[in-house]
Amino acid sequence: MSDFNFPDLKLMITGPTYIRPEIREAATMPEFGHRDSENKKRFESIFKNLKKVAQVGDDYEVVIVNGSGSNAMECSIRSMVSDTDKLLNVSIGAFGDLYGKIAKGCGKNVENLKFEAGRAIDMAVLEAKLKEYQPNVVSFTHNETSTGVENNVPAVCKLIQKYGAIALVDGVSIFGGSASGLTEGQAMTYSTACQKSLALPAGFGLLFVHKDAFAKMETVENRGYTTDILANYNTNQKYQILTTPNTTLANQMVVQLDYIVNVEGVENRFARHIKMRNMVLDWAKELGEDFELFAQEGYESPTLTSVLAPKGLDLKAVKEEMRANGYLFDPGYGGLNKKRVEAGEKETFRIGHMGDITEEMLAEYLVKLKAALVK
Ligand SMILES: *Cc1c(COP(=O)(O)O)cnc(C)c1O
């Protein structure tokens, strides 16, 4: 063992998140050559089980790229949006803004439609914008991590398609904790990552790519190399990753996905997330009127909850008190809180209830957090 002695905090933040002991243990399995026959022993199962977690059939292909969620999102922009396309980026918060920033950084022709923090996509406003701007491609966020709001993926996709456009979805913070909505919504791409509701360390960007997306990608120029979904997909056909993957993470991922699919069960996992969400909503309501829920009613995320803190409450002090209790507390999304403080509004804090956090762990956390919040 090394001489380093880091504290073993339970991460109750919105990613990276808590990793259970079995998955820490899996990190000690042997490293392997990513072009050797050992590679397939891990990745064949990983690819197959990812489809089961997404609950998709032959309509979708799984693509694994190196990096994190943002890299998967950048792949979707570079591979699916041509220089002559009109992209509408719909944002309900900081991560919605991120998708627009990625598109702009790739030189794409992007227009942003932004909704107030804490609200879901307003379908009537989106419909009016689709009529007016007439985009070919629309990007949006499934689960806005800065505010704890979940958009209705199938409904938003269907509206986008009604106006002749295709949908690109960022599902980074919800995949593995709730249904992807892909089969119903038929998004062209759905991007996600390992370190949120799949409860793994970060290191891969994951994409679900619709079979109809492939013809479009052939026509898009300058897809890059590591950002080219087609190049990644071609290597993935051999269950290999285009550039050298993190083999430690692959060892953990094969164990974790097998557990999700064959031990816990995908539907049970989704149901557990709803139960945890409801526990936190009930807990926040019990805290009284000083602590209002931030998310629009009916759109509360199953994987994280955002709560408005009373003015004057020192969230940094709460964080340090929770650290002393063995937890990493999330004192809200920095950019959002900065703006809110400047506007004289209440700050938010977040509770991550994603991945492998259990109802028992969450119940214990909520008791301790209440004691830190209410003196
Ligand atoms: C975390 C997150 C991202 C960014 O993902 P990285 O894995 O950090 O690159 C994008 N979108 C959403 C909704 C997220 O929660």
Short mmCIF file of C-alpha atoms and ligand atoms in Angstrom, two decimals:
data_model
loop_
_atom_site.label_atom_id
_atom_site.label_comp_id
_atom_site.label_asym_id
_atom_site.label_seq_id
_atom_site.Cartn_x
_atom_site.Cartn_y
_atom_site.Cartn_z
CA MET A 1 0.00 0.00 0.00
CA SER A 2 1.11 3.56 -0.59
CA ASP A 3 1.85 6.12 2.09
CA PHE A 4 -1.08 8.21 0.97
CA ASN A 5 -4.02 8.14 3.30
CA PHE A 6 -7.01 9.85 1.74
CA PRO A 7 -10.32 10.19 3.60
CA ASP A 8 -13.00 7.71 2.44
CA LEU A 9 -15.86 10.15 1.89
CA LYS A 10 -19.23 8.96 0.59
CA LEU A 11 -19.84 11.10 -2.49
CA MET A 12 -23.38 12.46 -2.32
CA ILE A 13 -22.63 14.86 -5.16
CA THR A 14 -23.98 14.63 -8.70
CA GLY A 15 -20.96 12.90 -10.19
CA PRO A 16 -18.54 11.39 -9.77
CA THR A 17 -20.52 9.36 -7.33
CA TYR A 18 -20.19 6.63 -4.70
CA ILE A 19 -18.51 3.40 -5.83
CA ARG A 20 -19.48 0.24 -4.01
CA PRO A 21 -16.77 -2.01 -2.50
CA GLU A 22 -17.23 -4.77 -5.13
CA ILE A 23 -16.47 -2.27 -7.88
CA ARG A 24 -13.44 -0.89 -6.08
CA GLU A 25 -12.29 -4.50 -5.78
CA ALA A 26 -12.85 -5.10 -9.51
CA ALA A 27 -10.22 -2.42 -10.19
CA THR A 28 -7.58 -4.86 -8.95
CA MET A 29 -8.29 -7.39 -11.72
CA PRO A 30 -5.45 -7.79 -14.26
CA GLU A 31 -4.67 -5.12 -16.81
CA PHE A 32 -4.83 -6.40 -20.38
CA GLY A 33 -3.83 -5.58 -23.95
CA HIS A 34 -6.59 -3.70 -25.73
CA ARG A 35 -5.83 -5.45 -29.06
CA ASP A 36 -5.44 -8.88 -27.44
CA SER A 37 -8.10 -11.58 -27.14
CA GLU A 38 -8.43 -10.65 -23.45
CA ASN A 39 -10.06 -7.37 -24.52
CA LYS A 40 -13.15 -9.06 -25.95
CA LYS A 41 -13.74 -10.92 -22.68
CA ARG A 42 -14.55 -7.59 -21.09
CA PHE A 43 -15.99 -5.48 -23.87
CA GLU A 44 -18.35 -7.95 -25.55
CA SER A 45 -20.33 -8.13 -22.33
CA ILE A 46 -20.05 -4.36 -21.78
CA PHE A 47 -21.52 -3.54 -25.20
CA LYS A 48 -24.35 -6.07 -24.84
CA ASN A 49 -25.32 -4.98 -21.36
CA LEU A 50 -25.28 -1.27 -22.25
CA LYS A 51 -28.05 -1.99 -24.76
CA LYS A 52 -30.04 -3.69 -22.03
CA VAL A 53 -29.66 -0.72 -19.69
CA ALA A 54 -30.83 1.56 -22.52
CA GLN A 55 -33.64 -0.92 -23.26
CA VAL A 56 -33.06 -0.61 -27.00
CA GLY A 57 -33.28 -3.17 -29.78
CA ASP A 58 -31.74 -3.26 -33.25
CA ASP A 59 -32.70 0.38 -33.91
CA TYR A 60 -29.65 1.51 -31.94
CA GLU A 61 -25.91 0.83 -31.96
CA VAL A 62 -23.70 1.36 -28.91
CA VAL A 63 -20.55 3.42 -29.42
CA ILE A 64 -17.88 3.74 -26.71
CA VAL A 65 -15.31 6.52 -26.96
CA ASN A 66 -12.52 7.61 -24.67
CA GLY A 67 -13.09 10.60 -22.45
CA SER A 68 -16.20 11.53 -20.52
CA GLY A 69 -19.74 12.67 -21.24
CA SER A 70 -18.64 15.90 -22.92
CA ASN A 71 -16.54 13.90 -25.38
CA ALA A 72 -19.58 11.82 -26.32
CA MET A 73 -21.55 15.05 -26.81
CA GLU A 74 -18.78 16.49 -28.97
CA CYS A 75 -18.81 13.29 -31.07
CA SER A 76 -22.55 13.80 -31.66
CA ILE A 77 -21.97 17.38 -32.85
CA ARG A 78 -18.91 16.65 -35.00
CA SER A 79 -20.47 13.57 -36.60
CA MET A 80 -24.13 14.54 -36.92
CA VAL A 81 -24.17 18.29 -37.65
CA SER A 82 -22.88 19.50 -41.01
CA ASP A 83 -21.58 23.01 -41.58
CA THR A 84 -24.73 23.93 -43.50
CA ASP A 85 -27.16 22.53 -40.90
CA LYS A 86 -29.14 24.80 -38.63
CA LEU A 87 -28.79 23.55 -35.07
CA LEU A 88 -31.17 24.65 -32.34
CA ASN A 89 -29.75 24.04 -28.87
CA VAL A 90 -32.41 23.97 -26.17
CA SER A 91 -31.09 24.67 -22.67
CA ILE A 92 -32.72 24.50 -19.25
CA GLY A 93 -29.47 25.16 -17.39
CA ALA A 94 -25.68 24.98 -17.31
CA PHE A 95 -25.41 21.59 -19.04
CA GLY A 96 -27.80 22.66 -21.75
CA ASP A 97 -25.54 25.66 -22.24
CA LEU A 98 -22.59 23.26 -22.45
CA TYR A 99 -24.08 21.46 -25.47
CA GLY A 100 -24.44 24.83 -27.21
CA LYS A 101 -20.87 25.78 -26.29
CA ILE A 102 -19.54 22.51 -27.73
CA ALA A 103 -21.45 23.13 -30.98
CA LYS A 104 -20.16 26.70 -31.22
CA GLY A 105 -16.60 25.52 -30.50
CA CYS A 106 -16.94 23.07 -33.39
CA GLY A 107 -17.88 25.99 -35.66
CA LYS A 108 -21.49 24.86 -36.15
CA ASN A 109 -24.35 27.17 -36.96
CA VAL A 110 -26.14 27.14 -33.60
CA GLU A 111 -29.03 29.12 -32.18
CA ASN A 112 -29.84 28.82 -28.47
CA LEU A 113 -33.26 28.62 -26.88
CA LYS A 114 -33.00 29.00 -23.12
CA PHE A 115 -35.50 28.40 -20.34
CA GLU A 116 -35.38 29.74 -16.81
CA ALA A 117 -33.32 27.68 -14.33
CA GLY A 118 -35.56 25.21 -12.49
CA ARG A 119 -38.04 24.87 -15.35
CA ALA A 120 -38.38 22.08 -17.90
CA ILE A 121 -38.67 22.69 -21.64
CA ASP A 122 -41.92 24.55 -22.34
CA MET A 123 -43.39 22.66 -25.28
CA ALA A 124 -45.39 25.60 -26.63
CA VAL A 125 -42.34 27.88 -26.63
CA LEU A 126 -40.25 25.17 -28.28
CA GLU A 127 -42.92 24.59 -30.91
CA ALA A 128 -43.04 28.30 -31.77
CA LYS A 129 -39.24 28.35 -32.07
CA LEU A 130 -39.22 25.26 -34.31
CA LYS A 131 -41.72 26.96 -36.63
CA GLU A 132 -39.77 30.20 -36.72
CA TYR A 133 -36.14 28.96 -36.91
CA GLN A 134 -36.75 25.72 -38.87
CA PRO A 135 -33.66 23.83 -37.62
CA ASN A 136 -32.48 20.51 -39.11
CA VAL A 137 -31.01 19.38 -35.79
CA VAL A 138 -32.07 20.06 -32.19
CA SER A 139 -29.96 19.27 -29.12
CA PHE A 140 -31.29 19.15 -25.57
CA THR A 141 -30.62 17.73 -22.10
CA HIS A 142 -32.49 14.76 -20.66
CA ASN A 143 -31.66 15.54 -17.03
CA GLU A 144 -30.32 19.00 -16.16
CA THR A 145 -27.76 18.40 -13.43
CA SER A 146 -27.42 22.04 -12.40
CA THR A 147 -31.11 22.29 -11.44
CA GLY A 148 -32.45 18.72 -10.91
CA VAL A 149 -35.02 18.92 -13.72
CA GLU A 150 -35.86 16.02 -16.04
CA ASN A 151 -37.24 16.72 -19.51
CA ASN A 152 -39.69 14.31 -21.10
CA VAL A 153 -37.41 12.84 -23.79
CA PRO A 154 -40.03 11.03 -25.94
CA ALA A 155 -42.38 14.05 -25.97
CA VAL A 156 -39.63 16.54 -26.84
CA CYS A 157 -38.21 14.24 -29.55
CA LYS A 158 -41.65 13.79 -31.11
CA LEU A 159 -42.20 17.55 -31.26
CA ILE A 160 -38.78 18.05 -32.87
CA GLN A 161 -39.54 15.35 -35.46
CA LYS A 162 -42.94 16.89 -36.22
CA TYR A 163 -41.00 19.85 -37.64
CA GLY A 164 -38.67 17.68 -39.73
CA ALA A 165 -35.62 17.90 -37.46
CA ILE A 166 -33.57 15.23 -35.71
CA ALA A 167 -32.86 15.15 -31.97
CA LEU A 168 -29.49 14.83 -30.18
CA VAL A 169 -29.89 14.13 -26.47
CA ASP A 170 -27.49 14.61 -23.53
CA GLY A 171 -28.40 11.89 -21.03
CA VAL A 172 -25.18 12.07 -19.02
CA SER A 173 -26.51 12.33 -15.48
CA ILE A 174 -29.49 9.99 -15.74
CA PHE A 175 -28.42 6.98 -17.81
CA GLY A 176 -28.44 3.89 -15.61
CA GLY A 177 -30.88 5.49 -13.17
CA SER A 178 -33.93 5.89 -15.37
CA ALA A 179 -35.35 4.90 -18.75
CA SER A 180 -33.56 6.50 -21.71
CA GLY A 181 -36.76 7.10 -23.67
CA LEU A 182 -34.91 6.09 -26.83
CA THR A 183 -37.25 3.49 -28.30
CA GLU A 184 -40.23 5.77 -27.79
CA GLY A 185 -38.51 9.01 -28.77
CA GLN A 186 -36.18 7.80 -31.56
CA ALA A 187 -33.43 10.35 -30.86
CA MET A 188 -30.57 10.11 -33.37
CA THR A 189 -27.92 10.12 -30.66
CA TYR A 190 -28.00 9.84 -26.86
CA SER A 191 -24.75 10.68 -25.06
CA THR A 192 -23.79 9.55 -21.60
CA ALA A 193 -20.89 8.67 -19.29
CA CYS A 194 -19.74 6.21 -16.62
CA GLN A 195 -19.38 8.30 -13.49
CA LYS A 196 -22.96 9.30 -12.79
CA SER A 197 -25.89 6.90 -12.53
CA LEU A 198 -23.77 3.92 -13.66
CA ALA A 199 -21.68 4.43 -10.49
CA LEU A 200 -18.26 3.87 -12.07
CA PRO A 201 -15.20 6.05 -12.27
CA ALA A 202 -15.13 8.45 -15.24
CA GLY A 203 -13.30 7.51 -18.43
CA PHE A 204 -15.65 6.60 -21.26
CA GLY A 205 -18.13 8.55 -23.28
CA LEU A 206 -21.05 6.31 -24.25
CA LEU A 207 -23.34 6.88 -27.21
CA PHE A 208 -26.49 5.23 -28.45
CA VAL A 209 -26.70 5.92 -32.15
CA HIS A 210 -29.84 5.36 -34.22
CA LYS A 211 -29.40 3.20 -37.33
CA ASP A 212 -30.73 6.06 -39.47
CA ALA A 213 -27.92 8.32 -38.23
CA PHE A 214 -25.29 6.40 -40.17
CA ALA A 215 -26.31 7.62 -43.65
CA LYS A 216 -26.32 11.20 -42.37
CA MET A 217 -22.85 10.88 -40.83
CA GLU A 218 -21.40 9.78 -44.18
CA THR A 219 -22.37 13.20 -45.54
CA VAL A 220 -20.90 15.26 -42.68
CA GLU A 221 -17.42 16.61 -43.35
CA ASN A 222 -14.58 17.15 -40.85
CA ARG A 223 -15.83 14.69 -38.27
CA GLY A 224 -12.34 14.65 -36.76
CA TYR A 225 -10.73 11.38 -35.69
CA THR A 226 -11.46 10.68 -32.03
CA THR A 227 -14.77 12.57 -32.46
CA ASP A 228 -15.84 10.57 -35.52
CA ILE A 229 -18.65 8.25 -34.48
CA LEU A 230 -18.14 6.18 -37.66
CA ALA A 231 -14.43 5.58 -36.95
CA ASN A 232 -15.22 4.70 -33.34
CA TYR A 233 -18.09 2.45 -34.42
CA ASN A 234 -15.93 0.57 -36.92
CA THR A 235 -13.38 -0.32 -34.21
CA ASN A 236 -16.21 -1.11 -31.77
CA GLN A 237 -17.36 -3.84 -34.20
CA LYS A 238 -14.41 -5.89 -32.88
CA TYR A 239 -15.41 -4.94 -29.31
CA GLN A 240 -12.37 -2.67 -29.30
CA ILE A 241 -12.01 1.04 -28.50
CA LEU A 242 -10.54 3.36 -31.16
CA THR A 243 -7.76 4.71 -28.93
CA THR A 244 -6.26 3.01 -25.87
CA PRO A 245 -8.96 2.53 -23.22
CA ASN A 246 -8.59 2.58 -19.45
CA THR A 247 -8.35 -1.15 -18.78
CA THR A 248 -8.93 -0.71 -15.04
CA LEU A 249 -12.24 0.96 -15.80
CA ALA A 250 -13.12 -1.78 -18.30
CA ASN A 251 -12.61 -4.37 -15.54
CA GLN A 252 -14.90 -2.43 -13.25
CA MET A 253 -17.45 -1.79 -15.95
CA VAL A 254 -17.87 -5.43 -16.99
CA VAL A 255 -18.62 -6.34 -13.37
CA GLN A 256 -20.92 -3.36 -12.76
CA LEU A 257 -23.03 -3.77 -15.92
CA ASP A 258 -23.42 -7.49 -15.27
CA TYR A 259 -24.62 -6.61 -11.76
CA ILE A 260 -27.07 -3.98 -13.03
CA VAL A 261 -28.56 -6.26 -15.68
CA ASN A 262 -28.41 -9.67 -14.02
CA VAL A 263 -28.39 -9.08 -10.26
CA GLU A 264 -30.19 -5.84 -9.42
CA GLY A 265 -32.26 -5.76 -12.61
CA VAL A 266 -32.71 -2.67 -14.79
CA GLU A 267 -36.35 -2.04 -13.81
CA ASN A 268 -35.54 -2.51 -10.11
CA ARG A 269 -32.70 -0.02 -10.42
CA PHE A 270 -34.99 2.54 -12.03
CA ALA A 271 -37.63 1.96 -9.33
CA ARG A 272 -34.99 2.44 -6.60
CA HIS A 273 -34.09 5.82 -8.08
CA ILE A 274 -37.74 6.93 -8.01
CA LYS A 275 -38.00 5.82 -4.38
CA MET A 276 -34.87 7.77 -3.46
CA ARG A 277 -36.15 10.84 -5.30
CA ASN A 278 -39.43 10.64 -3.40
CA MET A 279 -37.58 10.20 -0.09
CA VAL A 280 -35.67 13.43 -0.73
CA LEU A 281 -38.79 15.33 -1.84
CA ASP A 282 -40.61 14.25 1.35
CA TRP A 283 -37.58 15.12 3.48
CA ALA A 284 -37.32 18.60 1.93
CA LYS A 285 -41.04 19.24 2.47
CA GLU A 286 -40.64 18.25 6.12
CA LEU A 287 -37.83 20.77 6.54
CA GLY A 288 -40.51 23.42 6.24
CA GLU A 289 -41.08 26.50 4.13
CA ASP A 290 -37.52 27.78 4.56
CA PHE A 291 -36.41 25.03 2.20
CA GLU A 292 -38.29 25.07 -1.10
CA LEU A 293 -37.78 22.55 -3.87
CA PHE A 294 -36.18 24.14 -6.92
CA ALA A 295 -37.42 21.92 -9.75
CA GLN A 296 -40.71 22.53 -11.53
CA GLU A 297 -43.33 20.21 -10.07
CA GLY A 298 -43.81 17.06 -12.13
CA TYR A 299 -40.29 17.27 -13.64
CA GLU A 300 -38.22 16.40 -10.54
CA SER A 301 -35.16 14.38 -11.50
CA PRO A 302 -34.92 10.76 -10.28
CA THR A 303 -31.14 11.10 -9.84
CA LEU A 304 -30.63 14.42 -8.04
CA THR A 305 -32.65 17.01 -6.14
CA SER A 306 -32.00 20.72 -5.93
CA VAL A 307 -33.25 22.63 -2.86
CA LEU A 308 -33.36 26.38 -2.20
CA ALA A 309 -31.50 27.27 0.99
CA PRO A 310 -32.68 30.06 3.26
CA LYS A 311 -30.72 33.29 2.78
CA GLY A 312 -27.77 33.58 5.12
CA LEU A 313 -27.26 29.82 5.49
CA ASP A 314 -23.54 29.14 4.99
CA LEU A 315 -23.48 26.19 2.59
CA LYS A 316 -19.65 26.01 2.71
CA ALA A 317 -19.89 25.47 6.47
CA VAL A 318 -22.53 22.76 5.91
CA LYS A 319 -20.13 21.11 3.46
CA GLU A 320 -17.35 21.01 6.06
CA GLU A 321 -19.68 19.68 8.76
CA MET A 322 -20.81 16.91 6.41
CA ARG A 323 -17.17 16.15 5.53
CA ALA A 324 -16.54 15.59 9.24
CA ASN A 325 -19.49 13.15 9.12
CA GLY A 326 -17.81 11.25 6.27
CA TYR A 327 -19.76 12.67 3.34
CA LEU A 328 -19.10 14.97 0.42
CA PHE A 329 -22.04 17.41 0.32
CA ASP A 330 -22.91 19.36 -2.81
CA PRO A 331 -23.38 23.08 -2.08
CA GLY A 332 -25.08 23.70 -5.44
CA TYR A 333 -23.92 24.35 -8.98
CA GLY A 334 -21.32 27.11 -8.68
CA GLY A 335 -22.25 29.13 -11.78
CA LEU A 336 -25.95 29.07 -10.93
CA ASN A 337 -25.45 30.09 -7.29
CA LYS A 338 -23.12 32.92 -8.26
CA LYS A 339 -25.80 34.39 -10.55
CA ARG A 340 -28.50 33.88 -7.94
CA VAL A 341 -26.49 35.62 -5.20
CA GLU A 342 -25.79 38.55 -7.54
CA ALA A 343 -29.52 38.81 -8.24
CA GLY A 344 -30.30 38.75 -4.50
CA GLU A 345 -31.93 35.30 -4.80
CA LYS A 346 -31.61 32.22 -2.61
CA GLU A 347 -28.81 29.75 -3.31
CA THR A 348 -29.47 26.10 -4.13
CA PHE A 349 -27.83 22.97 -2.82
CA ARG A 350 -28.06 19.54 -4.40
CA ILE A 351 -28.44 15.99 -3.20
CA GLY A 352 -27.15 13.33 -5.56
CA HIS A 353 -29.18 10.13 -5.23
CA MET A 354 -27.82 8.28 -8.19
CA GLY A 355 -26.03 5.10 -9.05
CA ASP A 356 -25.38 2.68 -6.21
CA ILE A 357 -26.44 4.86 -3.30
CA THR A 358 -28.96 2.75 -1.38
CA GLU A 359 -32.16 3.87 0.31
CA GLU A 360 -30.51 3.08 3.68
CA MET A 361 -27.45 5.20 2.89
CA LEU A 362 -29.66 8.04 1.72
CA ALA A 363 -31.89 7.88 4.82
CA GLU A 364 -28.84 8.12 7.07
CA TYR A 365 -27.44 10.99 5.03
CA LEU A 366 -30.70 12.94 5.17
CA VAL A 367 -30.81 12.70 8.98
CA LYS A 368 -27.25 14.05 9.27
CA LEU A 369 -27.83 16.70 6.63
CA LYS A 370 -30.94 17.95 8.38
CA ALA A 371 -28.91 18.37 11.58
CA ALA A 372 -26.30 20.39 9.66
CA LEU A 373 -28.89 22.58 7.93
CA VAL A 374 -31.29 23.32 10.77
CA LYS A 375 -29.65 24.52 13.97
C1 LIG B 1 -21.76 15.78 -15.95
C2 LIG B 1 -22.57 16.21 -17.13
C3 LIG B 1 -22.00 16.51 -18.36
C4 LIG B 1 -20.53 16.53 -18.56
O1 LIG B 1 -20.06 15.25 -18.49
P1 LIG B 1 -18.51 14.93 -18.22
O2 LIG B 1 -18.56 13.45 -18.07
O3 LIG B 1 -18.11 15.68 -17.02
O4 LIG B 1 -17.78 15.36 -19.43
C5 LIG B 1 -22.84 16.83 -19.40
N1 LIG B 1 -24.16 16.88 -19.25
C6 LIG B 1 -24.75 16.60 -18.08
C7 LIG B 1 -26.23 16.65 -17.99
C8 LIG B 1 -23.98 16.26 -16.98
O5 LIG B 1 -24.56 15.99 -15.82
#
